[in-house]
Structures are given as structure tokens and as C-alpha cells.
Amino acid sequence: MRPSKLHKRLLLAIAGQAFLKAHRDIEGNKIYMLHLLDGGEEMIPPAAVAYLVDHRLIDSNKKFPATTYWLTALGAELAKGL
């Protein structure tokens, strides 16, 4: 596993209490947004989220219309080392 700078930044942001969410519209299209503590938002590429999920670094509540992601134990451990 070789996380990119973006993956590492996402892990650190989530560890720092930012929220990563997948927002769905009525047609089922997803937009991934990182909601920062200062009120800012950043759109995140779907492939970056898929990588973190596929490597079991984050998991979600799988809710509609907005899914919230959090660090798994493995993700939290990796974030500590960054």
C-alpha cells in the first residue's frame, strides 16, 4: 500500500475532526466533499475515496442521501504515523 499525498492529507483531516461525506442526488450520483472545521469545503475525487475504502483505512455509515466516513483502526494507526 502506497498512499498518495492526497490520501495522507485526507487521513490527517479526518483524524483532525474534518468530515468526509458522500452526497447523493436523486439519480444516485455521488459527490465527495471534505467538510473542514473552519467551514470550508473541498471536493474530493471519487478514486481517492475508493482507494481508502479498498485498503480498509476508512469506513462509512452507508446512509442516503449523505454518507459519512470515519477512520478504521488501521486508518487511525496510519494517520498517527504521518
mmCIF file of N, CA, C and O in Angstrom:
data_model
loop_
_atom_site.group_PDB
_atom_site.id
_atom_site.type_symbol
_atom_site.label_atom_id
_atom_site.label_comp_id
_atom_site.label_asym_id
_atom_site.label_seq_id
_atom_site.Cartn_x
_atom_site.Cartn_y
_atom_site.Cartn_z
ATOM 1 N N MET A 1 0.852 -1.179 0.000
ATOM 2 C CA MET A 1 0.000 0.000 0.000
ATOM 3 C C MET A 1 0.894 1.236 0.000
ATOM 4 O O MET A 1 1.777 1.374 0.821
ATOM 5 N N ARG A 2 0.640 2.123 -0.954
ATOM 6 C CA ARG A 2 1.395 3.362 -1.057
ATOM 7 C C ARG A 2 0.423 4.542 -1.174
ATOM 8 O O ARG A 2 0.081 4.958 -2.284
ATOM 9 N N PRO A 3 -0.005 5.066 -0.047
ATOM 10 C CA PRO A 3 -0.947 6.196 -0.115
ATOM 11 C C PRO A 3 -0.266 7.442 -0.700
ATOM 12 O O PRO A 3 0.901 7.710 -0.427
ATOM 13 N N SER A 4 -1.005 8.155 -1.511
ATOM 14 C CA SER A 4 -0.509 9.388 -2.124
ATOM 15 C C SER A 4 -0.560 10.528 -1.108
ATOM 16 O O SER A 4 -1.089 10.374 0.003
ATOM 17 N N LYS A 5 -0.079 11.672 -1.521
ATOM 18 C CA LYS A 5 -0.162 12.866 -0.664
ATOM 19 C C LYS A 5 -1.618 13.202 -0.344
ATOM 20 O O LYS A 5 -1.939 13.572 0.780
ATOM 21 N N LEU A 6 -2.499 13.043 -1.341
ATOM 22 C CA LEU A 6 -3.918 13.318 -1.119
ATOM 23 C C LEU A 6 -4.496 12.346 -0.102
ATOM 24 O O LEU A 6 -5.226 12.750 0.810
ATOM 25 N N HIS A 7 -4.189 11.063 -0.235
ATOM 26 C CA HIS A 7 -4.690 10.068 0.719
ATOM 27 C C HIS A 7 -4.225 10.400 2.129
ATOM 28 O O HIS A 7 -5.016 10.355 3.085
ATOM 29 N N LYS A 8 -2.962 10.736 2.268
ATOM 30 C CA LYS A 8 -2.417 11.076 3.588
ATOM 31 C C LYS A 8 -3.095 12.321 4.145
ATOM 32 O O LYS A 8 -3.438 12.374 5.324
ATOM 33 N N ARG A 9 -3.303 13.313 3.268
ATOM 34 C CA ARG A 9 -3.959 14.550 3.716
ATOM 35 C C ARG A 9 -5.384 14.272 4.175
ATOM 36 O O ARG A 9 -5.848 14.832 5.185
ATOM 37 N N LEU A 10 -6.097 13.398 3.461
ATOM 38 C CA LEU A 10 -7.465 13.039 3.859
ATOM 39 C C LEU A 10 -7.474 12.322 5.199
ATOM 40 O O LEU A 10 -8.306 12.626 6.069
ATOM 41 N N LEU A 11 -6.566 11.375 5.380
ATOM 42 C CA LEU A 11 -6.497 10.660 6.660
ATOM 43 C C LEU A 11 -6.228 11.626 7.801
ATOM 44 O O LEU A 11 -6.872 11.555 8.861
ATOM 45 N N LEU A 12 -5.288 12.542 7.601
ATOM 46 C CA LEU A 12 -4.975 13.514 8.655
ATOM 47 C C LEU A 12 -6.139 14.464 8.910
ATOM 48 O O LEU A 12 -6.413 14.815 10.059
ATOM 49 N N ALA A 13 -6.847 14.849 7.853
ATOM 50 C CA ALA A 13 -8.002 15.744 8.022
ATOM 51 C C ALA A 13 -9.101 15.054 8.825
ATOM 52 O O ALA A 13 -9.674 15.647 9.747
ATOM 53 N N ILE A 14 -9.385 13.800 8.492
ATOM 54 C CA ILE A 14 -10.421 13.065 9.222
ATOM 55 C C ILE A 14 -9.984 12.853 10.669
ATOM 56 O O ILE A 14 -10.786 13.011 11.591
ATOM 57 N N ALA A 15 -8.712 12.532 10.865
ATOM 58 C CA ALA A 15 -8.189 12.374 12.231
ATOM 59 C C ALA A 15 -8.294 13.683 13.010
ATOM 60 O O ALA A 15 -8.473 13.671 14.221
ATOM 61 N N GLY A 16 -8.217 14.799 12.298
ATOM 62 C CA GLY A 16 -8.315 16.121 12.921
ATOM 63 C C GLY A 16 -9.722 16.656 13.018
ATOM 64 O O GLY A 16 -9.932 17.853 13.162
ATOM 65 N N GLN A 17 -10.720 15.791 12.885
ATOM 66 C CA GLN A 17 -12.141 16.107 13.074
ATOM 67 C C GLN A 17 -12.835 16.727 11.872
ATOM 68 O O GLN A 17 -13.959 17.223 11.994
ATOM 69 N N ALA A 18 -12.221 16.719 10.693
ATOM 70 C CA ALA A 18 -12.943 17.117 9.479
ATOM 71 C C ALA A 18 -13.900 15.975 9.119
ATOM 72 O O ALA A 18 -13.706 14.834 9.544
ATOM 73 N N PHE A 19 -14.917 16.276 8.335
ATOM 74 C CA PHE A 19 -15.902 15.280 7.923
ATOM 75 C C PHE A 19 -15.764 15.006 6.436
ATOM 76 O O PHE A 19 -15.781 15.940 5.634
ATOM 77 N N LEU A 20 -15.644 13.751 6.072
ATOM 78 C CA LEU A 20 -15.679 13.343 4.674
ATOM 79 C C LEU A 20 -17.054 12.739 4.437
ATOM 80 O O LEU A 20 -17.464 11.812 5.134
ATOM 81 N N LYS A 21 -17.771 13.296 3.452
ATOM 82 C CA LYS A 21 -19.127 12.832 3.175
ATOM 83 C C LYS A 21 -19.312 12.603 1.690
ATOM 84 O O LYS A 21 -18.721 13.293 0.864
ATOM 85 N N ALA A 22 -20.153 11.625 1.378
ATOM 86 C CA ALA A 22 -20.600 11.391 0.005
ATOM 87 C C ALA A 22 -22.036 11.866 -0.069
ATOM 88 O O ALA A 22 -22.901 11.334 0.626
ATOM 89 N N HIS A 23 -22.271 12.870 -0.877
ATOM 90 C CA HIS A 23 -23.620 13.411 -1.056
ATOM 91 C C HIS A 23 -24.188 12.836 -2.341
ATOM 92 O O HIS A 23 -23.544 12.865 -3.374
ATOM 93 N N ARG A 24 -25.413 12.298 -2.270
ATOM 94 C CA ARG A 24 -26.073 11.717 -3.442
ATOM 95 C C ARG A 24 -27.247 12.594 -3.858
ATOM 96 O O ARG A 24 -27.970 13.110 -3.021
ATOM 97 N N ASP A 25 -27.415 12.689 -5.172
ATOM 98 C CA ASP A 25 -28.616 13.344 -5.664
ATOM 99 C C ASP A 25 -29.691 12.280 -5.920
ATOM 100 O O ASP A 25 -29.456 11.087 -5.702
ATOM 101 N N ILE A 26 -30.832 12.679 -6.375
ATOM 102 C CA ILE A 26 -31.954 11.769 -6.552
ATOM 103 C C ILE A 26 -31.664 10.682 -7.592
ATOM 104 O O ILE A 26 -32.209 9.589 -7.538
ATOM 105 N N GLU A 27 -30.764 10.958 -8.545
ATOM 106 C CA GLU A 27 -30.379 9.964 -9.550
ATOM 107 C C GLU A 27 -29.298 9.015 -9.039
ATOM 108 O O GLU A 27 -28.903 8.088 -9.734
ATOM 109 N N GLY A 28 -28.792 9.245 -7.840
ATOM 110 C CA GLY A 28 -27.780 8.372 -7.270
ATOM 111 C C GLY A 28 -26.352 8.790 -7.522
ATOM 112 O O GLY A 28 -25.421 8.088 -7.125
ATOM 113 N N ASN A 29 -26.136 9.914 -8.177
ATOM 114 C CA ASN A 29 -24.782 10.414 -8.419
ATOM 115 C C ASN A 29 -24.152 10.861 -7.099
ATOM 116 O O ASN A 29 -24.826 11.465 -6.269
ATOM 117 N N LYS A 30 -22.872 10.551 -6.921
ATOM 118 C CA LYS A 30 -22.180 10.910 -5.680
ATOM 119 C C LYS A 30 -21.196 12.045 -5.902
ATOM 120 O O LYS A 30 -20.512 12.089 -6.920
ATOM 121 N N ILE A 31 -21.124 12.919 -4.932
ATOM 122 C CA ILE A 31 -20.105 13.959 -4.861
ATOM 123 C C ILE A 31 -19.467 13.823 -3.492
ATOM 124 O O ILE A 31 -20.158 13.821 -2.472
ATOM 125 N N TYR A 32 -18.152 13.671 -3.458
ATOM 126 C CA TYR A 32 -17.429 13.525 -2.194
ATOM 127 C C TYR A 32 -16.914 14.890 -1.764
ATOM 128 O O TYR A 32 -16.230 15.574 -2.534
ATOM 129 N N MET A 33 -17.262 15.256 -0.540
ATOM 130 C CA MET A 33 -16.860 16.560 -0.010
ATOM 131 C C MET A 33 -16.177 16.380 1.340
ATOM 132 O O MET A 33 -16.668 15.641 2.198
ATOM 133 N N LEU A 34 -15.072 17.083 1.502
ATOM 134 C CA LEU A 34 -14.401 17.155 2.789
ATOM 135 C C LEU A 34 -14.868 18.451 3.439
ATOM 136 O O LEU A 34 -14.683 19.541 2.882
ATOM 137 N N HIS A 35 -15.514 18.329 4.587
ATOM 138 C CA HIS A 35 -16.041 19.483 5.316
ATOM 139 C C HIS A 35 -15.047 19.812 6.435
ATOM 140 O O HIS A 35 -14.879 19.026 7.370
ATOM 141 N N LEU A 36 -14.401 20.952 6.307
ATOM 142 C CA LEU A 36 -13.350 21.359 7.242
ATOM 143 C C LEU A 36 -13.928 22.073 8.454
ATOM 144 O O LEU A 36 -15.043 22.615 8.399
ATOM 145 N N LEU A 37 -13.169 22.074 9.532
ATOM 146 C CA LEU A 37 -13.639 22.701 10.769
ATOM 147 C C LEU A 37 -13.851 24.204 10.634
ATOM 148 O O LEU A 37 -14.668 24.775 11.339
ATOM 149 N N ASP A 38 -13.106 24.846 9.724
ATOM 150 C CA ASP A 38 -13.251 26.292 9.561
ATOM 151 C C ASP A 38 -14.444 26.660 8.676
ATOM 152 O O ASP A 38 -14.648 27.816 8.341
ATOM 153 N N GLY A 39 -15.245 25.652 8.281
ATOM 154 C CA GLY A 39 -16.416 25.893 7.454
ATOM 155 C C GLY A 39 -16.158 25.707 5.968
ATOM 156 O O GLY A 39 -17.098 25.714 5.180
ATOM 157 N N GLY A 40 -14.912 25.542 5.586
ATOM 158 C CA GLY A 40 -14.587 25.329 4.181
ATOM 159 C C GLY A 40 -14.958 23.929 3.722
ATOM 160 O O GLY A 40 -15.158 23.022 4.538
ATOM 161 N N GLU A 41 -15.065 23.796 2.422
ATOM 162 C CA GLU A 41 -15.378 22.502 1.817
ATOM 163 C C GLU A 41 -14.434 22.287 0.644
ATOM 164 O O GLU A 41 -14.019 23.233 -0.016
ATOM 165 N N GLU A 42 -14.134 21.021 0.400
ATOM 166 C CA GLU A 42 -13.264 20.669 -0.722
ATOM 167 C C GLU A 42 -13.828 19.427 -1.398
ATOM 168 O O GLU A 42 -14.107 18.429 -0.731
ATOM 169 N N MET A 43 -13.996 19.493 -2.709
ATOM 170 C CA MET A 43 -14.453 18.328 -3.453
ATOM 171 C C MET A 43 -13.284 17.349 -3.565
ATOM 172 O O MET A 43 -12.160 17.743 -3.847
ATOM 173 N N ILE A 44 -13.568 16.074 -3.331
ATOM 174 C CA ILE A 44 -12.551 15.029 -3.333
ATOM 175 C C ILE A 44 -12.830 14.075 -4.492
ATOM 176 O O ILE A 44 -13.973 13.646 -4.683
ATOM 177 N N PRO A 45 -11.803 13.699 -5.245
ATOM 178 C CA PRO A 45 -12.010 12.761 -6.352
ATOM 179 C C PRO A 45 -12.516 11.403 -5.847
ATOM 180 O O PRO A 45 -12.005 10.880 -4.849
ATOM 181 N N PRO A 46 -13.495 10.822 -6.524
ATOM 182 C CA PRO A 46 -14.019 9.515 -6.108
ATOM 183 C C PRO A 46 -12.940 8.436 -5.986
ATOM 184 O O PRO A 46 -13.011 7.588 -5.095
ATOM 185 N N ALA A 47 -11.944 8.464 -6.855
ATOM 186 C CA ALA A 47 -10.886 7.445 -6.812
ATOM 187 C C ALA A 47 -10.095 7.514 -5.513
ATOM 188 O O ALA A 47 -9.650 6.478 -5.005
ATOM 189 N N ALA A 48 -9.938 8.700 -4.949
ATOM 190 C CA ALA A 48 -9.203 8.841 -3.683
ATOM 191 C C ALA A 48 -9.975 8.184 -2.543
ATOM 192 O O ALA A 48 -9.393 7.496 -1.702
ATOM 193 N N VAL A 49 -11.283 8.368 -2.529
ATOM 194 C CA VAL A 49 -12.119 7.752 -1.502
ATOM 195 C C VAL A 49 -12.138 6.237 -1.691
ATOM 196 O O VAL A 49 -12.000 5.478 -0.723
ATOM 197 N N ALA A 50 -12.269 5.802 -2.933
ATOM 198 C CA ALA A 50 -12.292 4.362 -3.222
ATOM 199 C C ALA A 50 -11.001 3.694 -2.751
ATOM 200 O O ALA A 50 -11.042 2.592 -2.184
ATOM 201 N N TYR A 51 -9.865 4.340 -2.948
ATOM 202 C CA TYR A 51 -8.588 3.787 -2.503
ATOM 203 C C TYR A 51 -8.592 3.577 -0.992
ATOM 204 O O TYR A 51 -8.189 2.529 -0.496
ATOM 205 N N LEU A 52 -9.044 4.594 -0.254
ATOM 206 C CA LEU A 52 -9.060 4.497 1.208
ATOM 207 C C LEU A 52 -10.019 3.415 1.688
ATOM 208 O O LEU A 52 -9.714 2.694 2.639
ATOM 209 N N VAL A 53 -11.160 3.280 1.035
ATOM 210 C CA VAL A 53 -12.121 2.229 1.389
ATOM 211 C C VAL A 53 -11.544 0.859 1.040
ATOM 212 O O VAL A 53 -11.578 -0.067 1.854
ATOM 213 N N ASP A 54 -11.002 0.728 -0.168
ATOM 214 C CA ASP A 54 -10.464 -0.556 -0.626
ATOM 215 C C ASP A 54 -9.322 -1.062 0.257
ATOM 216 O O ASP A 54 -9.139 -2.268 0.403
ATOM 217 N N HIS A 55 -8.561 -0.132 0.832
ATOM 218 C CA HIS A 55 -7.448 -0.506 1.707
ATOM 219 C C HIS A 55 -7.854 -0.519 3.181
ATOM 220 O O HIS A 55 -7.015 -0.590 4.064
ATOM 221 N N ARG A 56 -9.160 -0.432 3.418
ATOM 222 C CA ARG A 56 -9.748 -0.511 4.759
ATOM 223 C C ARG A 56 -9.191 0.538 5.728
ATOM 224 O O ARG A 56 -9.009 0.276 6.913
ATOM 225 N N LEU A 57 -8.941 1.736 5.184
ATOM 226 C CA LEU A 57 -8.456 2.831 6.012
ATOM 227 C C LEU A 57 -9.607 3.705 6.499
ATOM 228 O O LEU A 57 -9.479 4.382 7.520
ATOM 229 N N ILE A 58 -10.711 3.705 5.761
ATOM 230 C CA ILE A 58 -11.927 4.407 6.178
ATOM 231 C C ILE A 58 -13.116 3.482 5.954
ATOM 232 O O ILE A 58 -13.059 2.553 5.158
ATOM 233 N N ASP A 59 -14.196 3.774 6.671
ATOM 234 C CA ASP A 59 -15.466 3.064 6.508
ATOM 235 C C ASP A 59 -16.566 4.101 6.619
ATOM 236 O O ASP A 59 -16.307 5.259 6.935
ATOM 237 N N SER A 60 -17.799 3.695 6.353
ATOM 238 C CA SER A 60 -18.897 4.664 6.361
ATOM 239 C C SER A 60 -20.147 4.079 6.988
ATOM 240 O O SER A 60 -20.249 2.879 7.212
ATOM 241 N N ASN A 61 -21.116 4.978 7.198
ATOM 242 C CA ASN A 61 -22.410 4.562 7.726
ATOM 243 C C ASN A 61 -23.385 4.169 6.614
ATOM 244 O O ASN A 61 -24.488 3.738 6.895
ATOM 245 N N LYS A 62 -22.994 4.343 5.359
ATOM 246 C CA LYS A 62 -23.776 3.910 4.186
ATOM 247 C C LYS A 62 -25.207 4.452 4.184
ATOM 248 O O LYS A 62 -26.159 3.767 3.840
ATOM 249 N N LYS A 63 -25.354 5.689 4.563
ATOM 250 C CA LYS A 63 -26.680 6.324 4.626
ATOM 251 C C LYS A 63 -26.969 7.103 3.348
ATOM 252 O O LYS A 63 -26.076 7.565 2.664
ATOM 253 N N PHE A 64 -28.249 7.273 3.052
ATOM 254 C CA PHE A 64 -28.717 8.087 1.935
ATOM 255 C C PHE A 64 -29.436 9.291 2.515
ATOM 256 O O PHE A 64 -30.192 9.117 3.467
ATOM 257 N N PRO A 65 -29.242 10.475 2.051
ATOM 258 C CA PRO A 65 -28.508 10.917 0.876
ATOM 259 C C PRO A 65 -27.064 11.333 1.165
ATOM 260 O O PRO A 65 -26.333 11.646 0.242
ATOM 261 N N ALA A 66 -26.637 11.339 2.432
ATOM 262 C CA ALA A 66 -25.260 11.759 2.744
ATOM 263 C C ALA A 66 -24.587 10.708 3.626
ATOM 264 O O ALA A 66 -24.981 10.501 4.762
ATOM 265 N N THR A 67 -23.587 10.061 3.073
ATOM 266 C CA THR A 67 -22.806 9.067 3.794
ATOM 267 C C THR A 67 -21.653 9.754 4.496
ATOM 268 O O THR A 67 -20.987 10.601 3.908
ATOM 269 N N THR A 68 -21.388 9.405 5.738
ATOM 270 C CA THR A 68 -20.255 9.950 6.484
ATOM 271 C C THR A 68 -19.196 8.871 6.642
ATOM 272 O O THR A 68 -19.510 7.732 6.974
ATOM 273 N N TYR A 69 -17.946 9.251 6.400
ATOM 274 C CA TYR A 69 -16.810 8.329 6.519
ATOM 275 C C TYR A 69 -16.027 8.625 7.783
ATOM 276 O O TYR A 69 -15.971 9.766 8.235
ATOM 277 N N TRP A 70 -15.410 7.588 8.334
ATOM 278 C CA TRP A 70 -14.543 7.739 9.506
ATOM 279 C C TRP A 70 -13.339 6.822 9.339
ATOM 280 O O TRP A 70 -13.338 5.928 8.487
ATOM 281 N N LEU A 71 -12.334 7.045 10.156
ATOM 282 C CA LEU A 71 -11.140 6.209 10.120
ATOM 283 C C LEU A 71 -11.428 4.857 10.751
ATOM 284 O O LEU A 71 -12.079 4.776 11.784
ATOM 285 N N THR A 72 -10.906 3.810 10.147
ATOM 286 C CA THR A 72 -10.909 2.499 10.779
ATOM 287 C C THR A 72 -9.725 2.466 11.748
ATOM 288 O O THR A 72 -8.918 3.413 11.799
ATOM 289 N N ALA A 73 -9.591 1.392 12.493
ATOM 290 C CA ALA A 73 -8.439 1.268 13.391
ATOM 291 C C ALA A 73 -7.138 1.314 12.589
ATOM 292 O O ALA A 73 -6.173 1.973 13.000
ATOM 293 N N LEU A 74 -7.130 0.674 11.418
ATOM 294 C CA LEU A 74 -5.949 0.692 10.559
ATOM 295 C C LEU A 74 -5.665 2.096 10.055
ATOM 296 O O LEU A 74 -4.518 2.561 10.031
ATOM 297 N N GLY A 75 -6.718 2.819 9.657
ATOM 298 C CA GLY A 75 -6.564 4.191 9.193
ATOM 299 C C GLY A 75 -6.072 5.105 10.284
ATOM 300 O O GLY A 75 -5.224 5.979 10.043
ATOM 301 N N ALA A 76 -6.580 4.935 11.500
ATOM 302 C CA ALA A 76 -6.142 5.766 12.625
ATOM 303 C C ALA A 76 -4.671 5.502 12.948
ATOM 304 O O ALA A 76 -3.911 6.427 13.229
ATOM 305 N N GLU A 77 -4.282 4.231 12.868
ATOM 306 C CA GLU A 77 -2.887 3.873 13.126
ATOM 307 C C GLU A 77 -1.961 4.499 12.086
ATOM 308 O O GLU A 77 -0.910 5.046 12.423
ATOM 309 N N LEU A 78 -2.367 4.430 10.826
ATOM 310 C CA LEU A 78 -1.573 5.035 9.767
ATOM 311 C C LEU A 78 -1.494 6.546 9.936
ATOM 312 O O LEU A 78 -0.420 7.145 9.789
ATOM 313 N N ALA A 79 -2.617 7.183 10.276
ATOM 314 C CA ALA A 79 -2.630 8.637 10.473
ATOM 315 C C ALA A 79 -1.696 9.059 11.597
ATOM 316 O O ALA A 79 -1.041 10.096 11.501
ATOM 317 N N LYS A 80 -1.624 8.276 12.652
ATOM 318 C CA LYS A 80 -0.725 8.598 13.767
ATOM 319 C C LYS A 80 0.729 8.652 13.321
ATOM 320 O O LYS A 80 1.514 9.434 13.844
ATOM 321 N N GLY A 81 1.080 7.795 12.362
ATOM 322 C CA GLY A 81 2.452 7.745 11.896
ATOM 323 C C GLY A 81 2.806 8.783 10.854
ATOM 324 O O GLY A 81 3.971 8.855 10.435
ATOM 325 N N LEU A 82 1.839 9.583 10.421
ATOM 326 C CA LEU A 82 2.113 10.586 9.378
ATOM 327 C C LEU A 82 2.619 11.888 9.952
ATOM 328 O O LEU A 82 2.332 12.308 10.985
#
